[in-house]
Short mmCIF file of C-alpha atoms in Angstrom, two decimals:
data_model
loop_
_atom_site.label_atom_id
_atom_site.label_comp_id
_atom_site.label_asym_id
_atom_site.label_seq_id
_atom_site.Cartn_x
_atom_site.Cartn_y
_atom_site.Cartn_z
CA UNK A 1 11.70 -21.45 -20.22
CA UNK A 2 12.58 -19.07 -17.57
CA UNK A 3 8.95 -18.48 -16.82
CA UNK A 4 8.35 -22.23 -16.79
CA UNK A 5 11.05 -22.71 -14.15
CA UNK A 6 9.85 -19.74 -12.16
CA UNK A 7 6.29 -20.93 -12.07
CA UNK A 8 7.38 -24.50 -11.12
CA UNK A 9 9.64 -23.07 -8.33
CA UNK A 10 6.69 -20.90 -6.99
CA UNK A 11 4.35 -23.97 -6.82
CA UNK A 12 7.09 -26.35 -5.66
CA UNK A 13 8.24 -24.23 -2.73
CA UNK A 14 4.69 -23.48 -1.46
CA UNK A 15 5.02 -26.34 0.94
CA UNK A 16 7.82 -24.70 2.91
CA UNK A 17 5.83 -22.45 5.36
CA UNK A 18 2.65 -24.57 5.54
CA UNK A 19 3.36 -25.48 9.16
CA UNK A 20 3.92 -21.89 10.18
CA UNK A 21 0.92 -20.69 8.27
CA UNK A 22 -1.35 -23.15 10.12
CA UNK A 23 0.42 -22.54 13.43
CA UNK A 24 -2.63 -20.70 15.01
CA UNK A 25 -4.87 -23.70 14.51
CA UNK A 26 -2.28 -26.09 15.52
CA UNK A 27 -1.53 -24.00 18.69
CA UNK A 28 -5.27 -24.28 19.66
CA UNK A 29 -5.35 -27.96 19.00
CA UNK A 30 -2.09 -28.92 20.76
CA UNK A 31 -1.64 -26.02 23.18
CA UNK A 32 1.85 -25.09 21.60
CA UNK A 33 4.25 -22.58 23.18
CA UNK A 34 6.05 -19.89 21.10
CA UNK A 35 9.22 -21.97 21.12
CA UNK A 36 7.21 -24.98 19.68
CA UNK A 37 5.80 -22.91 16.98
CA UNK A 38 9.22 -21.76 16.00
CA UNK A 39 10.21 -25.43 15.69
CA UNK A 40 7.56 -25.96 13.02
CA UNK A 41 9.82 -23.89 10.67
CA UNK A 42 13.16 -24.89 12.22
CA UNK A 43 12.60 -28.67 11.52
CA UNK A 44 12.01 -27.83 7.87
CA UNK A 45 15.34 -26.10 7.72
CA UNK A 46 17.00 -29.10 9.45
CA UNK A 47 15.33 -31.42 7.03
CA UNK A 48 16.50 -29.27 4.15
CA UNK A 49 20.05 -29.26 5.54
CA UNK A 50 20.18 -33.00 5.79
CA UNK A 51 18.69 -33.35 2.27
CA UNK A 52 21.22 -30.93 0.75
CA UNK A 53 24.15 -32.49 2.68
CA UNK A 54 23.23 -35.94 1.32
CA UNK A 55 22.71 -34.52 -2.17
CA UNK A 56 26.18 -32.83 -2.00
CA UNK A 57 27.97 -35.81 -0.83
CA UNK A 58 26.43 -38.03 -3.58
CA UNK A 59 26.81 -35.27 -6.20
CA UNK A 60 23.19 -35.74 -7.12
CA UNK A 61 22.89 -32.18 -8.55
CA UNK A 62 25.71 -32.91 -11.01
CA UNK A 63 25.01 -36.47 -11.72
CA UNK A 64 21.23 -36.86 -11.87
CA UNK A 65 19.65 -34.77 -14.74
CA UNK A 66 18.03 -31.67 -13.11
CA UNK A 67 14.58 -32.27 -14.62
CA UNK A 68 14.38 -35.80 -13.01
CA UNK A 69 15.76 -34.61 -9.67
CA UNK A 70 13.34 -31.65 -9.39
CA UNK A 71 10.29 -33.62 -10.41
CA UNK A 72 10.93 -36.45 -8.02
CA UNK A 73 11.74 -34.18 -5.15
CA UNK A 74 8.64 -32.01 -5.74
CA UNK A 75 6.46 -35.08 -5.68
CA UNK A 76 7.87 -36.41 -2.52
CA UNK A 77 7.66 -32.97 -1.05
CA UNK A 78 3.95 -32.85 -1.78
CA UNK A 79 3.49 -36.30 -0.17
CA UNK A 80 5.40 -35.39 3.02
CA UNK A 81 3.68 -32.10 3.26
CA UNK A 82 0.34 -33.97 3.39
CA UNK A 83 1.51 -36.14 6.25
CA UNK A 84 0.93 -33.08 8.53
CA UNK A 85 -2.87 -34.04 8.33
CA UNK A 86 -2.10 -37.43 9.80
CA UNK A 87 0.03 -36.27 12.73
CA UNK A 88 -1.65 -37.17 16.03
CA UNK A 89 0.49 -34.77 18.04
CA UNK A 90 3.22 -32.11 17.86
CA UNK A 91 6.00 -34.71 17.76
CA UNK A 92 4.77 -36.36 14.66
CA UNK A 93 4.01 -32.98 13.04
CA UNK A 94 7.79 -32.26 13.44
CA UNK A 95 8.61 -35.51 11.76
CA UNK A 96 6.46 -34.67 8.85
CA UNK A 97 7.80 -31.18 8.45
CA UNK A 98 11.39 -32.47 8.58
CA UNK A 99 10.65 -35.07 5.85
CA UNK A 100 9.22 -32.16 3.77
CA UNK A 101 12.30 -30.10 4.12
CA UNK A 102 14.60 -33.06 3.13
CA UNK A 103 12.51 -33.64 0.00
CA UNK A 104 12.46 -30.06 -1.21
CA UNK A 105 16.32 -29.96 -1.05
CA UNK A 106 15.88 -31.41 -4.51
CA UNK A 107 13.76 -28.45 -5.70
CA UNK A 108 15.66 -25.29 -4.80
CA UNK A 109 19.28 -25.81 -5.99
CA UNK A 110 18.41 -27.66 -9.18
CA UNK A 111 16.09 -24.78 -10.19
CA UNK A 112 18.98 -22.33 -9.91
CA UNK A 113 21.19 -24.49 -11.95
CA UNK A 114 18.38 -25.09 -14.60
CA UNK A 115 17.95 -21.25 -15.05
CA UNK A 116 21.67 -20.89 -15.35
CA UNK A 117 21.87 -23.26 -18.37
CA UNK A 118 19.63 -20.72 -20.36
CA UNK A 119 21.46 -17.58 -19.47
CA UNK A 120 25.12 -16.42 -19.24
CA UNK A 121 25.30 -12.54 -19.60
CA UNK A 122 21.93 -12.05 -17.83
CA UNK A 123 22.30 -14.90 -15.30
CA UNK A 124 21.69 -12.43 -12.49
CA UNK A 125 18.22 -11.53 -13.66
CA UNK A 126 17.43 -15.18 -14.55
CA UNK A 127 18.32 -16.62 -11.10
CA UNK A 128 16.76 -13.63 -9.40
CA UNK A 129 13.44 -14.38 -11.11
CA UNK A 130 13.58 -17.98 -9.91
CA UNK A 131 14.36 -16.96 -6.36
CA UNK A 132 11.67 -14.31 -6.61
CA UNK A 133 9.23 -17.14 -7.52
CA UNK A 134 10.40 -19.14 -4.68
CA UNK A 135 9.82 -16.29 -2.32
CA UNK A 136 6.15 -15.74 -3.53
CA UNK A 137 5.75 -19.60 -3.27
CA UNK A 138 6.85 -19.60 0.30
CA UNK A 139 4.45 -16.82 1.12
CA UNK A 140 1.49 -18.55 -0.55
CA UNK A 141 0.31 -20.61 2.62
CA UNK A 142 -0.20 -17.19 4.40
CA UNK A 143 -2.39 -16.07 1.57
CA UNK A 144 -4.41 -19.29 1.95
CA UNK A 145 -4.53 -18.78 5.74
CA UNK A 146 -6.00 -15.23 5.12
CA UNK A 147 -9.07 -16.79 3.47
CA UNK A 148 -12.00 -16.63 6.03
CA UNK A 149 -12.47 -19.86 7.84
CA UNK A 150 -9.42 -21.52 6.35
CA UNK A 151 -8.68 -24.93 7.71
CA UNK A 152 -5.48 -26.93 8.22
CA UNK A 153 -6.62 -29.36 5.60
CA UNK A 154 -7.43 -26.69 3.12
CA UNK A 155 -4.04 -25.05 3.44
CA UNK A 156 -2.14 -28.35 3.33
CA UNK A 157 -4.03 -29.66 0.26
CA UNK A 158 -3.47 -26.37 -1.59
CA UNK A 159 0.21 -26.38 -1.01
CA UNK A 160 0.63 -30.15 -1.77
CA UNK A 161 -1.34 -29.80 -4.96
CA UNK A 162 0.83 -26.94 -6.03
CA UNK A 163 3.93 -28.98 -5.53
CA UNK A 164 2.56 -31.87 -7.55
CA UNK A 165 1.74 -29.37 -10.38
CA UNK A 166 5.35 -28.13 -10.20
CA UNK A 167 6.64 -31.66 -10.65
CA UNK A 168 4.35 -32.19 -13.71
CA UNK A 169 5.46 -28.89 -15.36
CA UNK A 170 9.15 -29.62 -15.10
CA UNK A 171 8.86 -33.27 -15.96
CA UNK A 172 6.82 -32.60 -18.93
CA UNK A 173 8.24 -29.46 -20.51
CA UNK A 174 11.72 -28.63 -19.19
CA UNK A 175 15.04 -29.31 -21.01
CA UNK A 176 18.52 -27.81 -20.45
CA UNK A 177 19.55 -24.67 -22.37
CA UNK A 178 22.54 -23.88 -24.58
CA UNK A 179 24.88 -23.21 -21.58
CA UNK A 180 24.29 -26.52 -19.83
CA UNK A 181 26.96 -27.53 -17.42
CA UNK A 182 28.83 -30.72 -18.17
CA UNK A 183 27.73 -33.85 -16.23
CA UNK A 184 30.30 -36.03 -14.53
CA UNK A 185 30.58 -39.34 -12.66
CA UNK A 186 30.25 -39.50 -8.96
CA UNK A 187 33.40 -38.33 -7.00
CA UNK A 188 33.96 -38.20 -3.21
CA UNK A 189 36.43 -35.43 -3.81
CA UNK A 190 34.03 -32.98 -5.47
CA UNK A 191 32.94 -31.53 -2.18
CA UNK A 192 36.61 -30.85 -1.36
CA UNK A 193 37.12 -29.22 -4.65
CA UNK A 194 34.50 -26.77 -3.92
CA UNK A 195 35.37 -25.92 -0.43
CA UNK A 196 38.99 -25.22 -1.32
CA UNK A 197 37.88 -22.46 -3.69
CA UNK A 198 38.59 -19.27 -1.94
CA UNK A 199 36.12 -17.24 -4.03
CA UNK A 200 33.41 -19.77 -3.09
CA UNK A 201 34.20 -19.41 0.58
CA UNK A 202 33.91 -15.59 0.41
CA UNK A 203 30.75 -15.72 -1.56
CA UNK A 204 29.32 -18.20 0.87
CA UNK A 205 30.43 -16.04 3.82
CA UNK A 206 28.23 -13.24 2.37
CA UNK A 207 25.43 -15.63 1.90
CA UNK A 208 25.60 -16.76 5.53
CA UNK A 209 25.33 -13.21 6.74
CA UNK A 210 22.27 -12.79 4.50
CA UNK A 211 20.67 -16.07 5.69
CA UNK A 212 21.21 -15.28 9.34
CA UNK A 213 18.66 -12.43 8.91
CA UNK A 214 16.40 -13.83 6.24
CA UNK A 215 14.63 -16.74 7.65
CA UNK A 216 14.28 -15.21 11.20
CA UNK A 217 12.51 -12.43 9.46
CA UNK A 218 10.24 -14.73 7.39
CA UNK A 219 9.44 -16.86 10.35
CA UNK A 220 8.63 -14.30 13.02
CA UNK A 221 7.30 -11.19 11.16
CA UNK A 222 3.71 -12.57 11.19
CA UNK A 223 3.98 -13.01 14.97
CA UNK A 224 5.64 -9.47 15.26
CA UNK A 225 2.74 -7.92 13.25
CA UNK A 226 0.16 -9.70 15.35
CA UNK A 227 1.85 -8.56 18.63
CA UNK A 228 2.02 -5.10 17.24
CA UNK A 229 -1.72 -5.21 16.38
CA UNK A 230 -2.50 -6.35 19.93
CA UNK A 231 -0.35 -3.54 21.50
CA UNK A 232 -1.79 -0.97 19.18
CA UNK A 233 -5.48 -1.81 19.94
CA UNK A 234 -4.58 -2.23 23.78
CA UNK A 235 -6.60 -5.42 23.92
CA UNK A 236 -3.93 -7.38 25.76
CA UNK A 237 -5.40 -10.60 24.38
CA UNK A 238 -3.02 -11.12 21.42
CA UNK A 239 -5.83 -11.84 18.98
CA UNK A 240 -4.82 -11.84 15.47
CA UNK A 241 -6.98 -9.70 13.18
CA UNK A 242 -8.02 -11.45 9.90
CA UNK A 243 -6.06 -8.98 7.68
CA UNK A 244 -2.73 -9.94 9.47
CA UNK A 245 -2.51 -13.06 7.20
CA UNK A 246 -2.81 -10.92 4.13
CA UNK A 247 -0.17 -8.40 5.39
CA UNK A 248 2.10 -11.40 6.43
CA UNK A 249 1.73 -12.64 2.75
CA UNK A 250 2.56 -9.26 1.49
CA UNK A 251 5.64 -8.51 3.39
CA UNK A 252 7.21 -11.91 2.24
CA UNK A 253 5.81 -11.98 -1.23
CA UNK A 254 7.09 -8.43 -2.07
CA UNK A 255 10.53 -10.00 -1.97
CA UNK A 256 9.66 -11.54 -5.27
CA UNK A 257 9.70 -8.14 -6.86
CA UNK A 258 12.88 -7.42 -4.89
CA UNK A 259 14.65 -10.50 -6.46
CA UNK A 260 13.84 -9.42 -9.94
CA UNK A 261 15.00 -5.83 -9.19
CA UNK A 262 18.10 -7.27 -7.66
CA UNK A 263 18.84 -9.28 -10.75
CA UNK A 264 18.42 -6.31 -13.09
CA UNK A 265 20.62 -4.11 -10.81
CA UNK A 266 23.25 -6.83 -10.35
CA UNK A 267 23.61 -7.29 -14.19
CA UNK A 268 24.02 -3.45 -14.39
CA UNK A 269 26.22 -2.35 -11.51
CA UNK A 270 27.89 -5.72 -10.50
CA UNK A 271 26.83 -8.41 -8.05
CA UNK A 272 29.09 -7.43 -5.21
CA UNK A 273 27.85 -3.86 -5.11
CA UNK A 274 24.18 -4.97 -5.41
CA UNK A 275 24.36 -7.42 -2.47
CA UNK A 276 26.19 -4.98 -0.23
CA UNK A 277 23.61 -2.30 -0.85
CA UNK A 278 20.76 -4.63 -0.16
CA UNK A 279 22.26 -5.99 3.03
CA UNK A 280 22.90 -2.46 4.24
CA UNK A 281 19.24 -1.45 3.74
CA UNK A 282 17.75 -4.65 5.20
CA UNK A 283 20.05 -4.42 8.20
CA UNK A 284 18.86 -0.86 8.88
CA UNK A 285 15.27 -2.08 8.63
CA UNK A 286 16.00 -4.76 11.34
CA UNK A 287 17.11 -1.94 13.68
CA UNK A 288 14.34 0.38 12.82
CA UNK A 289 11.30 -1.81 12.62
CA UNK A 290 11.14 -2.04 16.48
CA UNK A 291 10.53 1.71 16.77
CA UNK A 292 7.23 1.28 14.81
CA UNK A 293 5.98 -1.51 17.11
CA UNK A 294 2.56 -0.84 18.33
CA UNK A 295 2.25 2.40 16.47
CA UNK A 296 0.33 3.43 13.28
CA UNK A 297 0.08 0.82 10.56
CA UNK A 298 0.88 3.62 8.17
CA UNK A 299 4.35 3.54 9.81
CA UNK A 300 4.91 -0.13 10.38
CA UNK A 301 3.48 -1.53 7.23
CA UNK A 302 5.73 0.41 4.70
CA UNK A 303 8.69 -0.29 6.84
CA UNK A 304 7.90 -4.02 7.05
CA UNK A 305 7.30 -4.14 3.21
CA UNK A 306 10.63 -2.30 2.56
CA UNK A 307 12.38 -4.83 4.68
CA UNK A 308 10.71 -7.73 2.93
CA UNK A 309 11.82 -6.21 -0.41
CA UNK A 310 15.48 -5.88 0.50
CA UNK A 311 15.96 -8.82 2.73
CA UNK A 312 15.71 -11.23 -0.28
CA UNK A 313 16.69 -8.92 -3.13
CA UNK A 314 20.29 -10.13 -3.01
CA UNK A 315 19.72 -13.81 -2.34
CA UNK A 316 19.87 -14.98 -5.94
CA UNK A 317 23.15 -13.04 -6.57
CA UNK A 318 25.02 -15.08 -3.94
CA UNK A 319 24.04 -18.14 -5.92
CA UNK A 320 25.24 -16.53 -9.20
CA UNK A 321 28.60 -15.67 -7.55
CA UNK A 322 28.87 -19.32 -6.58
CA UNK A 323 28.20 -20.45 -10.18
CA UNK A 324 31.05 -18.11 -11.24
CA UNK A 325 33.60 -19.26 -8.59
CA UNK A 326 33.89 -22.98 -9.13
CA UNK A 327 34.64 -25.26 -12.09
CA UNK A 328 31.62 -25.81 -14.38
CA UNK A 329 31.37 -29.49 -13.53
CA UNK A 330 30.96 -28.61 -9.80
CA UNK A 331 28.27 -25.91 -10.04
CA UNK A 332 25.42 -28.14 -8.77
CA UNK A 333 27.34 -29.38 -5.81
CA UNK A 334 28.69 -25.98 -5.06
CA UNK A 335 25.07 -24.52 -4.92
CA UNK A 336 23.94 -27.37 -2.85
CA UNK A 337 26.64 -26.99 -0.27
CA UNK A 338 26.15 -23.23 -0.11
CA UNK A 339 22.39 -23.67 0.57
CA UNK A 340 23.13 -26.56 3.09
CA UNK A 341 25.38 -24.51 5.38
CA UNK A 342 23.13 -21.40 4.95
CA UNK A 343 19.99 -23.18 6.11
CA UNK A 344 22.00 -24.93 8.89
CA UNK A 345 22.73 -21.49 10.30
CA UNK A 346 18.96 -20.52 10.14
CA UNK A 347 18.06 -23.36 12.49
CA UNK A 348 19.95 -21.38 15.11
CA UNK A 349 18.85 -17.83 14.31
CA UNK A 350 15.21 -18.69 14.13
CA UNK A 351 15.29 -19.97 17.62
CA UNK A 352 17.17 -16.91 18.95
CA UNK A 353 14.18 -14.66 18.39
CA UNK A 354 11.80 -16.12 20.94
CA UNK A 355 14.64 -15.88 23.47
CA UNK A 356 15.25 -12.21 22.59
CA UNK A 357 11.47 -11.48 22.80
CA UNK A 358 11.39 -12.87 26.31
CA UNK A 359 14.46 -10.82 27.28
CA UNK A 360 13.96 -7.43 25.63
CA UNK A 361 10.45 -7.70 24.04
CA UNK A 362 9.34 -7.46 20.47
CA UNK A 363 10.39 -3.84 19.83
CA UNK A 364 14.12 -4.77 20.09
CA UNK A 365 14.31 -8.48 19.31
CA UNK A 366 14.87 -7.92 15.54
CA UNK A 367 17.66 -5.50 15.96
CA UNK A 368 20.21 -8.40 16.64
CA UNK A 369 19.60 -9.58 13.10
CA UNK A 370 21.52 -6.66 11.74
CA UNK A 371 24.72 -8.45 12.72
CA UNK A 372 24.34 -10.86 9.83
CA UNK A 373 24.26 -8.34 6.96
CA UNK A 374 27.05 -6.46 8.56
CA UNK A 375 29.39 -9.44 8.61
CA UNK A 376 28.10 -10.48 5.06
CA UNK A 377 29.14 -7.07 3.62
CA UNK A 378 32.71 -7.52 5.05
CA UNK A 379 33.01 -10.85 3.32
CA UNK A 380 31.66 -9.61 0.01
CA UNK A 381 34.06 -6.69 0.15
CA UNK A 382 36.90 -9.09 0.42
CA UNK A 383 35.56 -11.06 -2.49
CA UNK A 384 35.38 -7.91 -4.67
CA UNK A 385 39.12 -7.36 -4.08
CA UNK A 386 40.01 -10.83 -5.49
#
């Protein structure tokens, strides 16, 4: 069942970075600026925030059966992703991407809850596997983009088809496990119940520090690699070599392995210790990666891959900490609120990077992301003392 959930999550989340993956073609078509390219991802985050906020207020994750919520959301996500092909201009493309983000708000949190119903002692590994699959799924459009002569239509159809398959798999084969969380009737007070839990607030504080770094890295590392290639080859034209798409896929997808490793280690040494170690390494990579800009790929590629491994290795464990910090009947809503505020933060941090690039250049733009993990570590240390 874990592999079924993980496969469905991989397929269902493949629509997330479709806009970013086809950004080079859209830039040529609509003469987009760097800031506009960033908005192709930012509006997905905003749509996701709206979707999760509505879901939390309506208690959807605790009222609607997870299988039905996931399958419906994945189907709608596939449809809204395909709307990108009908967009006559940049403004309509943003609308399509925002709708896609709102729809897949019903894919991510329910999947973590579904995995948790099958595991208790090894819940860290289970949720880590799901988030690892999610990571590979988000990287998938970059792999499609790496195919020679890939078109916008080809990338969009592949990702939408994957999301439809995810809906079919969950709707057809999934059922809750032996540790299913009790369902409850709708309650306006459930959000308040969650927010008033101090352990939830501290776990979410660590998660916010993690998210401040994660999506800025995922969004801008392909552009960083392309700029580094241009600087290294001294062409000055900013042309993206064909293998940049493959490396962009690799530095994001390697996080899938990192999530599984993080789950194994968290179950062994404790979640708090694992997330603090992962944030310390990823924050260090944020500072160091600029030193490899424009230099040998034998230096930059391993550093970027290391960052990609650790930047997401702790993500699932924040969710597990949340499942353990609230009453069982509020787990779905707690996860939804956590992801909502986390993704709201990313809409700001993603847009900060282009400003920093214009100010200090690519070599030092990523260093500012180290602030997030540093603050996250402080919050988790306080949680560990509870």
